[in-house]
Coordinates of C-alpha atoms and ligand atoms in Angstrom, one line a residue:
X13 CA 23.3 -1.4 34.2
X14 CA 20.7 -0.4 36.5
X15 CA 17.2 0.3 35.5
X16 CA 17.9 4.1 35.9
X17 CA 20.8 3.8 33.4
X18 CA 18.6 2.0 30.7
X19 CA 16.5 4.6 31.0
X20 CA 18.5 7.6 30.9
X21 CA 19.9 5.7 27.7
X22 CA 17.3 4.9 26.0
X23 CA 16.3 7.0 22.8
X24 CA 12.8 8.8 23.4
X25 CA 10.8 7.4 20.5
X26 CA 9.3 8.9 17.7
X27 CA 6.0 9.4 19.9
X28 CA 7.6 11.6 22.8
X29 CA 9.9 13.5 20.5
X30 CA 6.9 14.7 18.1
X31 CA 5.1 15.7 21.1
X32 CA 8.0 17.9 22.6
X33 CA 8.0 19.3 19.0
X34 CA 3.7 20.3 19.6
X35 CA 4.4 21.3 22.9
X36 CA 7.3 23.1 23.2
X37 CA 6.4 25.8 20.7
X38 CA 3.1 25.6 22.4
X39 CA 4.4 26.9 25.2
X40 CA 4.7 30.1 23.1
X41 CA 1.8 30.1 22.2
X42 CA 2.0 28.2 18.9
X43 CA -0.7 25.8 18.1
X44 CA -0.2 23.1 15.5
X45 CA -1.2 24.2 12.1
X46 CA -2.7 20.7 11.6
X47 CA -5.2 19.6 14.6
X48 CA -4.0 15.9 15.6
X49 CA -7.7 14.8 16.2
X50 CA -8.8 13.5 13.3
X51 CA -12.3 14.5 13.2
X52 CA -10.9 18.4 13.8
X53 CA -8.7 17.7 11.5
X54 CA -11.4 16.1 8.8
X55 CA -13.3 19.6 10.2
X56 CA -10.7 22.2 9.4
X57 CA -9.7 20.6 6.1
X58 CA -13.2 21.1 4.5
X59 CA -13.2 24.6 5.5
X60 CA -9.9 25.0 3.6
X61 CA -11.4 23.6 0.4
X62 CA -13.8 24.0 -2.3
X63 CA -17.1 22.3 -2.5
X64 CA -16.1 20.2 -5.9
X65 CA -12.6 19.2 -3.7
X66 CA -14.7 18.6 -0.2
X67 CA -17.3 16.4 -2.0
X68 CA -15.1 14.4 -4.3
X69 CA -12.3 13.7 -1.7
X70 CA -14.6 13.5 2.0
X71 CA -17.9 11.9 0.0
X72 CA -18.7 8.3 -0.4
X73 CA -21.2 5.8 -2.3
X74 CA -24.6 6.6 -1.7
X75 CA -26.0 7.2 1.8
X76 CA -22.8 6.7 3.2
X77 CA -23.2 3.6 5.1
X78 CA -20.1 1.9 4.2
X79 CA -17.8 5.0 5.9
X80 CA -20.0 4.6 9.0
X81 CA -19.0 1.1 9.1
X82 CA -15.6 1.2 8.7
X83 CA -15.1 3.8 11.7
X84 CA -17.7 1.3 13.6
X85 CA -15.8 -2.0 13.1
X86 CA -12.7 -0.2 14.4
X87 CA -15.5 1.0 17.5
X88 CA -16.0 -2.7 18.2
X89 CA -12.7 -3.5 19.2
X90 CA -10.6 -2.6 22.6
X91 CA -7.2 -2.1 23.5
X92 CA -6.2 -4.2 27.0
X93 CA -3.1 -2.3 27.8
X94 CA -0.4 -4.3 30.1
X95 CA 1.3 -2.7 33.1
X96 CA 5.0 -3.1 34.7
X97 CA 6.5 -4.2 30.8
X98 CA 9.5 -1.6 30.9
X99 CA 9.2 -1.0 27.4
X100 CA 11.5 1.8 27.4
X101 CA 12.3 1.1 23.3
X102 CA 10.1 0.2 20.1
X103 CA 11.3 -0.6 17.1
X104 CA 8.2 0.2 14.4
X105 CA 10.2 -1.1 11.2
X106 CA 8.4 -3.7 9.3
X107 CA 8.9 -4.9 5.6
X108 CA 6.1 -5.5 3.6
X109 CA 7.3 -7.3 -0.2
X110 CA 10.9 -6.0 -0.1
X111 CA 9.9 -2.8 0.7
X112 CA 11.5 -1.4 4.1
X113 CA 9.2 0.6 6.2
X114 CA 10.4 2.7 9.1
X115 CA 7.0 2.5 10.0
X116 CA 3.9 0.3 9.0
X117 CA 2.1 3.0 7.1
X118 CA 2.1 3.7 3.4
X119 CA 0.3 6.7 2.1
X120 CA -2.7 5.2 0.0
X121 CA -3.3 6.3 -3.6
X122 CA -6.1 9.3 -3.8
X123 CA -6.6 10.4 -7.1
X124 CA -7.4 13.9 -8.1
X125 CA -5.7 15.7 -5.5
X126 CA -5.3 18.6 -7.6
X127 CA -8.9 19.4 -6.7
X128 CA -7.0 20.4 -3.2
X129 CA -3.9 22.2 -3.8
X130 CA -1.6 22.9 -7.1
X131 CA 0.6 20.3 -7.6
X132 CA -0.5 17.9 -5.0
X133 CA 1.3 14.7 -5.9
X134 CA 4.4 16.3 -5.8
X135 CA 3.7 17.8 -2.7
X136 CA 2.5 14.3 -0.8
X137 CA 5.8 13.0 -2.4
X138 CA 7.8 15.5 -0.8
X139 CA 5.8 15.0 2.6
X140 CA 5.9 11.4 2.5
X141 CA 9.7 11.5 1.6
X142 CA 10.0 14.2 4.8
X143 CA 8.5 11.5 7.2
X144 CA 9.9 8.2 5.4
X145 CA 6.7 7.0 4.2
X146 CA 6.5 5.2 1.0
X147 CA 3.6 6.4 -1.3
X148 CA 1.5 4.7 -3.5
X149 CA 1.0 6.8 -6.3
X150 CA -2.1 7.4 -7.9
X151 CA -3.3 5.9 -11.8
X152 CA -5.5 8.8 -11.2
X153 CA -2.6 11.4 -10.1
X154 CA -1.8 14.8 -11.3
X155 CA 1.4 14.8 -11.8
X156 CA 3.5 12.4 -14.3
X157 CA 4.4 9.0 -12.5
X158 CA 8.2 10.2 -13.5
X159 CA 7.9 13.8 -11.9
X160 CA 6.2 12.5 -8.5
X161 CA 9.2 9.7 -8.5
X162 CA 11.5 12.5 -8.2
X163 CA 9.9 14.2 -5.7
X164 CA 10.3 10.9 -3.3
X165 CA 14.5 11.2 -3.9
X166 CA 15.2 7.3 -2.7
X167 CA 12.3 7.1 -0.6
X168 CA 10.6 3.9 -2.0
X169 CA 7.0 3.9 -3.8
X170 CA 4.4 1.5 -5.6
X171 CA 2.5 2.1 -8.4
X172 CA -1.2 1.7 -8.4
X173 CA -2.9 0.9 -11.8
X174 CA -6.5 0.4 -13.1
X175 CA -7.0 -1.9 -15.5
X176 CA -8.0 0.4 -19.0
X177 CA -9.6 -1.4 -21.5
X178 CA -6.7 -0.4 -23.7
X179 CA -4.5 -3.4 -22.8
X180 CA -1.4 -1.5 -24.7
X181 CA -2.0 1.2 -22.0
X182 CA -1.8 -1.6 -19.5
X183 CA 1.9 -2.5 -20.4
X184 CA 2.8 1.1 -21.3
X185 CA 2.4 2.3 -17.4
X186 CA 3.3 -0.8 -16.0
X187 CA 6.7 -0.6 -17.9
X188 CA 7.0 3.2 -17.0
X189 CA 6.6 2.3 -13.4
X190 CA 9.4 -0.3 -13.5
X191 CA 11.6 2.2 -15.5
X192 CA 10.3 5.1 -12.6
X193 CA 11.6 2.7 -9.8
X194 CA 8.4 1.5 -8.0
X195 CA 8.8 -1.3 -5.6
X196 CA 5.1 -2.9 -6.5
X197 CA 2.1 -2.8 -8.4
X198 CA -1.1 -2.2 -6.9
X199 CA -3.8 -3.3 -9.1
X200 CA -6.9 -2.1 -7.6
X201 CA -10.1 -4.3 -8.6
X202 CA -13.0 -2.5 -7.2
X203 CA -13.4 0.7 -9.2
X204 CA -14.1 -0.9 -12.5
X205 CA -16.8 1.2 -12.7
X206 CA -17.0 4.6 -10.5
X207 CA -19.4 4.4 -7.8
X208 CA -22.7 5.9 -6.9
X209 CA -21.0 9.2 -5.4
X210 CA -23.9 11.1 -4.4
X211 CA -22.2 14.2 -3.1
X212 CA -20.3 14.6 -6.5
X213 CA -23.0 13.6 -8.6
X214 CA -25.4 16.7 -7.0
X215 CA -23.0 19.2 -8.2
X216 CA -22.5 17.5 -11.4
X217 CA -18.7 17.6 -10.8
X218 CA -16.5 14.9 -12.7
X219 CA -12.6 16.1 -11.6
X220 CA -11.5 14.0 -15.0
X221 CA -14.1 15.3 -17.2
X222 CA -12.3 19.0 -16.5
X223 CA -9.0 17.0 -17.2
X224 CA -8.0 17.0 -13.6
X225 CA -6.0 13.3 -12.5
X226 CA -5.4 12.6 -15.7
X227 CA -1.8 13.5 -16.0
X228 CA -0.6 9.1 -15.9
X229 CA -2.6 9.0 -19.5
X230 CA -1.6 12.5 -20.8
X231 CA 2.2 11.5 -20.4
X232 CA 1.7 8.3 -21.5
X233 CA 3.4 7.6 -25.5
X234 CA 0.1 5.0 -26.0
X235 CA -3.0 7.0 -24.4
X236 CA -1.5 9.8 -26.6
X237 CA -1.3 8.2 -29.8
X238 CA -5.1 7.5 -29.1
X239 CA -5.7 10.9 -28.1
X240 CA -4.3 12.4 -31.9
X241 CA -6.1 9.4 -33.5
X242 CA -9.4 11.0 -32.2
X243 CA -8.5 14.8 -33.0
X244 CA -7.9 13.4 -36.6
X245 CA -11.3 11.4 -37.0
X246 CA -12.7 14.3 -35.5
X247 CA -11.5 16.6 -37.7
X248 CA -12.6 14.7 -40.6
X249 CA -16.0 14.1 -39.1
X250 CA -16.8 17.9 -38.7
X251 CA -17.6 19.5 -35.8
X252 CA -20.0 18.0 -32.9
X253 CA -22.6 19.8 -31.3
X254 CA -24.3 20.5 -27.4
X255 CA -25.5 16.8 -27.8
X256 CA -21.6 15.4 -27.5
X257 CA -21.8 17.1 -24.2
X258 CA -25.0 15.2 -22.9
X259 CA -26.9 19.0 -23.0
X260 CA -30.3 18.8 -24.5
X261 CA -30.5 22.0 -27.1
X262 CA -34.0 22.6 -26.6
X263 CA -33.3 23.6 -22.9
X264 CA -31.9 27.1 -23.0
X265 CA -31.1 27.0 -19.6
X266 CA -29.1 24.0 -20.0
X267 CA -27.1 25.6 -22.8
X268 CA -26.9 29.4 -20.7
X269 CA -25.6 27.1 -18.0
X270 CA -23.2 25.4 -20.0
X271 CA -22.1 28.1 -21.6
X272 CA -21.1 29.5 -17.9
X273 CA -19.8 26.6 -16.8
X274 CA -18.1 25.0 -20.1
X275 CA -15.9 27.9 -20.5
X276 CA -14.6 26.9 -16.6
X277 CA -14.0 23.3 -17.9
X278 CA -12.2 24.2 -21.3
X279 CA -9.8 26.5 -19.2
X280 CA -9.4 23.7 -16.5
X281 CA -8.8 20.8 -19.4
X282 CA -6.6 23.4 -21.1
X283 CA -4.6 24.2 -17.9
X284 CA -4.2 20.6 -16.9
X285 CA -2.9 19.0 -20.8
X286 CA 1.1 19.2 -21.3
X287 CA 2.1 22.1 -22.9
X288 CA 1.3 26.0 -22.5
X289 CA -2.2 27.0 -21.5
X290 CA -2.3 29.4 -24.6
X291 CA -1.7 27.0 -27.1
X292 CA -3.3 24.0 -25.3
X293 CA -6.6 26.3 -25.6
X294 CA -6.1 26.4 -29.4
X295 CA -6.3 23.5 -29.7
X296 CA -8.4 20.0 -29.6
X297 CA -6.4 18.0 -28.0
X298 CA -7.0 18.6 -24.1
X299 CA -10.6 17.7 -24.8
X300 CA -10.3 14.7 -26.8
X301 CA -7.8 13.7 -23.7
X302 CA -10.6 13.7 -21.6
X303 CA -13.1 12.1 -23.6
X304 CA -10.6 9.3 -24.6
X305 CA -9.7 8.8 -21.2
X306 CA -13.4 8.7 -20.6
X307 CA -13.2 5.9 -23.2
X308 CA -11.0 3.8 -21.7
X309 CA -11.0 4.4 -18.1
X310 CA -11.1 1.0 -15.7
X311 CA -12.4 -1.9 -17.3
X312 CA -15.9 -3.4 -15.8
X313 CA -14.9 -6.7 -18.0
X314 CA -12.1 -7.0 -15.7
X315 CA -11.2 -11.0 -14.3
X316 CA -9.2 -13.4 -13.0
X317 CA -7.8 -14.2 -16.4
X318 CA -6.2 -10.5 -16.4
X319 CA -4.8 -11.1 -13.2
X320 CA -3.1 -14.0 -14.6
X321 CA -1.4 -12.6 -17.8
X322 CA 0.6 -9.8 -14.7
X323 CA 3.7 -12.6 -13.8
X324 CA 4.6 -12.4 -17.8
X325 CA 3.8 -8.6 -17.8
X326 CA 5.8 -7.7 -14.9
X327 CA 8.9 -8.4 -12.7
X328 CA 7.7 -6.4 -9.7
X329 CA 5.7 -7.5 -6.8
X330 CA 2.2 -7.8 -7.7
X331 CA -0.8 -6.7 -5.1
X332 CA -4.2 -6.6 -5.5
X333 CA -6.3 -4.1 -3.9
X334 CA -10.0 -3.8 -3.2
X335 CA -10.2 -7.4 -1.6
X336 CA -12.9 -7.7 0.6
X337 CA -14.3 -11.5 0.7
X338 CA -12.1 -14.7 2.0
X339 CA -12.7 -16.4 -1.5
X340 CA -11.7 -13.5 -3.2
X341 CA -8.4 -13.2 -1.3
X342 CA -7.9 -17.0 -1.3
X343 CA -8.1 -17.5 -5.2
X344 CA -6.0 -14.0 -5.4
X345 CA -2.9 -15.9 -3.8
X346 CA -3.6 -19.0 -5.3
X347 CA -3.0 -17.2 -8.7
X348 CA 0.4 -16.0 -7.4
X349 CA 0.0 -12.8 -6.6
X350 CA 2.1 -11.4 -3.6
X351 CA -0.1 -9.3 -1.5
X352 CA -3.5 -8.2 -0.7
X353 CA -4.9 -4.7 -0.1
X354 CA -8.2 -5.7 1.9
X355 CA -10.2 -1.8 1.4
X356 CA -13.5 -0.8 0.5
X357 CA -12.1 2.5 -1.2
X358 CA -12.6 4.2 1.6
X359 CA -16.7 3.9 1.1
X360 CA -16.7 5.1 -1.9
X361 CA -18.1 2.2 -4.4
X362 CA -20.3 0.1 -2.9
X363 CA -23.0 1.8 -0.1
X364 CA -24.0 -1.1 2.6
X365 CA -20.9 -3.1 2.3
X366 CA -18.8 -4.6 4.8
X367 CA -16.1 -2.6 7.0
X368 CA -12.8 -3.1 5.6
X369 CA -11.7 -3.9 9.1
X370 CA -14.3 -6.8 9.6
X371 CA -13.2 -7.8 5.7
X372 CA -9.9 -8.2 7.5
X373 CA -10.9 -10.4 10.2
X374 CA -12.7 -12.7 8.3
X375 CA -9.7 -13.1 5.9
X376 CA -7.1 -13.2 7.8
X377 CA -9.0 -16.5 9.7
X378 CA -9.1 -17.8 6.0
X379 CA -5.7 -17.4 4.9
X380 CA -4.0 -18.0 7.8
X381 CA -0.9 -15.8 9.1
X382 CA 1.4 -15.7 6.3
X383 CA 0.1 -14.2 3.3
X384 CA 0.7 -10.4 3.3
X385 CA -2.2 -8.2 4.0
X386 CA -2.4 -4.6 3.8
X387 CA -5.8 -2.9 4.9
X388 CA -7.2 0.8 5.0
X389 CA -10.4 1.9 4.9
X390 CA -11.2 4.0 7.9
X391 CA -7.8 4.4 9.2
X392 CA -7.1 7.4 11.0
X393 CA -5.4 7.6 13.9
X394 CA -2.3 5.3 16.1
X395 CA -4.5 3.7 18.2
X396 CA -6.3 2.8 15.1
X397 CA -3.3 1.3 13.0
X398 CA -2.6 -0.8 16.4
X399 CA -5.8 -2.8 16.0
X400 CA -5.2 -3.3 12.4
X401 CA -2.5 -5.0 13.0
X402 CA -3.3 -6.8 15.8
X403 CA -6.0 -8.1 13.9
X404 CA -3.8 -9.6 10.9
X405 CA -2.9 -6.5 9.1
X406 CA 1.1 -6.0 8.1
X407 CA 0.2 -2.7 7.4
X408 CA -1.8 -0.1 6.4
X409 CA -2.5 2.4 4.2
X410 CA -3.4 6.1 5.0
X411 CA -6.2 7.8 2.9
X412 CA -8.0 10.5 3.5
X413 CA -6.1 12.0 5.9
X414 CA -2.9 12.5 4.6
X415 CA -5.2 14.8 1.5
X416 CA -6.4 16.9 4.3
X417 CA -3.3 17.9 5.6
X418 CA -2.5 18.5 2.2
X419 CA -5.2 21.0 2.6
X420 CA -3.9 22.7 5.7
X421 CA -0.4 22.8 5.2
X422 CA 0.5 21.4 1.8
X423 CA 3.6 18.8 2.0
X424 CA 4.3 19.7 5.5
X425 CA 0.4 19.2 6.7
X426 CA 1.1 15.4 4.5
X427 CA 4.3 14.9 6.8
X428 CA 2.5 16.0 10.1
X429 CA -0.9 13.5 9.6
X430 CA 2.1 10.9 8.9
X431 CA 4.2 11.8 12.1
X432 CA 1.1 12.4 14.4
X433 CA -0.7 9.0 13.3
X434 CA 2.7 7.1 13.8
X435 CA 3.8 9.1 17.0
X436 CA 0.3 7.8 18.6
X437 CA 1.2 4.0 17.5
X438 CA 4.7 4.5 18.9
X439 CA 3.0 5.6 22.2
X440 CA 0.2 3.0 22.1
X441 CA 2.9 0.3 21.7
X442 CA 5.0 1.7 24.6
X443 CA 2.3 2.3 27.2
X444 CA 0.0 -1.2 26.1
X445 CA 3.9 -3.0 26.4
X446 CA 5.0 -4.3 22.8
X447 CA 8.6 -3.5 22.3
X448 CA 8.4 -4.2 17.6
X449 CA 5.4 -4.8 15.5
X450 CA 5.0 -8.6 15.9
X451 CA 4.3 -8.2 19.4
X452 CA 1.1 -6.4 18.5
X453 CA -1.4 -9.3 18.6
X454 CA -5.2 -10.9 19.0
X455 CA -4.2 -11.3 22.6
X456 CA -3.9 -7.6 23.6
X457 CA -7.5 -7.2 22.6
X458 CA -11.1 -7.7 23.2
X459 CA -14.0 -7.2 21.0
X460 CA -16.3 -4.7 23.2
Ligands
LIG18 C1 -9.2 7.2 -3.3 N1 -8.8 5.9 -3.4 C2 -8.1 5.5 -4.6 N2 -7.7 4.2 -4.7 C3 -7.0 3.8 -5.7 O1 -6.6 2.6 -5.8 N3 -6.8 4.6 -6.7 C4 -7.2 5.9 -6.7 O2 -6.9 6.7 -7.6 C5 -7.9 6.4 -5.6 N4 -8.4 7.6 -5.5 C6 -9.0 8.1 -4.4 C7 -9.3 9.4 -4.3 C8 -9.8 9.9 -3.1 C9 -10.2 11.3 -3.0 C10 -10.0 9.0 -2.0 C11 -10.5 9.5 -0.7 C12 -9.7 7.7 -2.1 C13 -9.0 5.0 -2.3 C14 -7.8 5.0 -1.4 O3 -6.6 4.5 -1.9 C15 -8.1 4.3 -0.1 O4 -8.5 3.0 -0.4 C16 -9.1 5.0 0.8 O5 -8.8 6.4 0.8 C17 -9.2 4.4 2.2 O6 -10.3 5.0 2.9 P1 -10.1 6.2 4.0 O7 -9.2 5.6 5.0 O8 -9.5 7.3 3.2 O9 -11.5 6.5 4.4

């Protein structure tokens, strides 16, 4: 065959065929409905949401140094693309823990997404599924575990859990996950406490404390059984005053405020329990949902001997996510667990800490090639995931992103951030001359 033939042959890859599909229809006219720069995209997304949603899903830990150093690590590395390869094919499948991946991206868990767009775990499922991405669902999600499951028909998912100080709730979602069909957990380790969120904490706005991503506890048999064991002690306590709701009485504009902006929350925590709103604000439970939850959310006594009681709790793959230093990720695989998830949350717990993609480096040199290590943190574009990986990652998760083309386009924005991200690494690999993902290596780049 002649080099014309092999050409003609070859398939066009995902990167060329999903930018016939932008510009064909551009040709008419028609612009994308989701921008495929991200910072236009980051731009277009806020306008499309609420301040609550824009500050709880864009905002970080305190001044925001540790988002400005995960884009900056990923500024101090360059790409040294090769010439005359005739890569005319790339194959992007990978498999991470037994899970196959047509690409190596996974959506990331984001809690909360309800603050974007009704029923937004079902609708990343359903875009996820569309582009045959597996998703990590969220502890934190707003739809049942079960419900989202559907939405992925056969496309594979993980579970992500925190650690509640109810260690009964512990087994009761990590044996509805098995029984839902994840692949792995995902225990993630650094949000035992929530961070100092300074954009959420200036507009007072809590998404759980109005009973939104709380829907993995409110279907759950043992978080409910809590949940009536409160409305009954309550019952029999009497009724609680403005101090249960950290108002101070003497301050009527505290209480004229609350009175505003309590009705809004008792609506929202009424709208988001199972059941019918109309009865659900009858009653007590929604409420002593959220304060329960509020209870027994994430577990700052969390440890290594936790870690260790997961091979007798579970069958599935176990990864830990939130790893950022080499002893840390050397004493997480010595304790048997099967992956990593080196992350800093996206910025979002501890200000001044280090870029997830200098975490990566440093562990990777520590571990040596063959553990598995995921990373995200700052991820946002092809070119991006290519230096991820040719720094040590196996693959990586997509955050933010994917929620703002939620906020664009619903599950079809979710599936275009997917397809644009992975039509640029398809593109990236083809022009810089790596035919599959092990090719992508140290060697093609220079720190700059
Ligand atoms: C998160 N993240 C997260 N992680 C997790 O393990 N469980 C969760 O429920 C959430 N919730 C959540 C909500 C929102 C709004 C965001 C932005 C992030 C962290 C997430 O999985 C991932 O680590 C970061 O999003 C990665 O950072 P970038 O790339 O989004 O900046």
């Amino acid at each position: 065959m002649s080099t014309h033939d092999a050409e003609r042959s070859a398939p066009i890859g995902v990167g060329r065929a999903r930018q016939n599909a932008i510009y064909r229809p551009g040709a008419l006219g028609v612009a994308p409905t989701v921008p495929t720069d991200a910072l236009e995209l980051e731009r277009r997304a806020r306008r499309a949401m609420s301040r609550r949603a824009w500050a709880y899903i864009a905002g970080g830990a305190g001044g925001g140094a540790t988002m400005r150093a995960n884009r900056e690590a990923f500024d101090r590395w360059q790409v040294i693309p090769r010439m005359l390869h005739a890569t005319t094919e790339r194959d992007l499948s990978t498999r991470v823990l037994g899970t196959d991946l047509a690409s190596p991206v996974l959506l990331a868990p984001v809690g909360a997404a309800g603050l974007v767009s009704d029923e937004a775990d079902l609708q990343i499922a359903r875009g996820a599924h569309a582009s045959g991405v597996p998703y990590v669902f969220s502890c934190q999600g707003c739809s049942p575990m079960e419900e989202t499951a559907q939405e992925m028909a056969g496309t594979p998912f993980w579970y992500q859990l925190y650690w509640s100080t109810d260690e009964q709730l512990v087994d009761s979602m990590i044996g509805r996950a098995e029984a839902a069909g994840a692949e792995a957990l995902v225990v993630t380790l650094d949000t035992t406490m929530l961070g100092w969120r300074t954009q959420d904490l200036d507009l007072g706005s809590l998404p759980f404390a109005r009973g939104q991503g709380i829907a993995q506890y409110t279907s759950d048999p043992r978080f409910m059984a809590m949940v009536r064991e409160r409305v009954a002690a309550a019952a029999r306590a009497g009724a609680r005053g403005a101090e249960a709701l950290g108002l101070d009485p003497r301050r009527p504009v505290d209480l004229v405020r609350a009175a505003k902006g309590g009705a809004g929350t008792v609506v929202s925590m009424s709208r988001e329990h199972p059941g019918g709103l109309r009865a659900n604000l009858r009653s007590a439970e929604p409420r002593a949902a959220v304060e329960t939850f509020l209870d027994i959310y994430s577990n700052p006594g969390l440890s290594w001997e936790h870690i260790a009681t997961l091979r007798e709790r579970t069958s599935l793959p176990v990864v830990l996510k939130g790893v950022l230093h080499e002893d840390d990720a050397r004493r997480a695989l010595d304790s048997g667990v099967d992956a990593i998830v080196v992350s800093n949350h996206g910025g979002r717990q501890v200000d001044r800490s280090i870029g997830a993609l200098d975490a990566l480096v440093r562990i990777r040199a520590a571990i040596g090639p063959e553990p598995t290590v995921l990373m995200d943190s700052g991820v946002r574009s092809g070119a991006d995931l290519f230096i991820a990986l040719a720094l040590g990652a196996d693959a990586c998760l997509l955050g933010r992103p994917h929620v703002y083309g939620l906020a664009l386009d619903g599950a079809a924005g979710v599936s275009a951030v997917i397809d644009n991200v992975v039509a640029e690494l398809d593109l990236t690999m083809g022009l810089v001359g790596t035919a599959s993902i092990a090719d992508i290596t140290r060697e093609l780049l220079i720190e700059g």
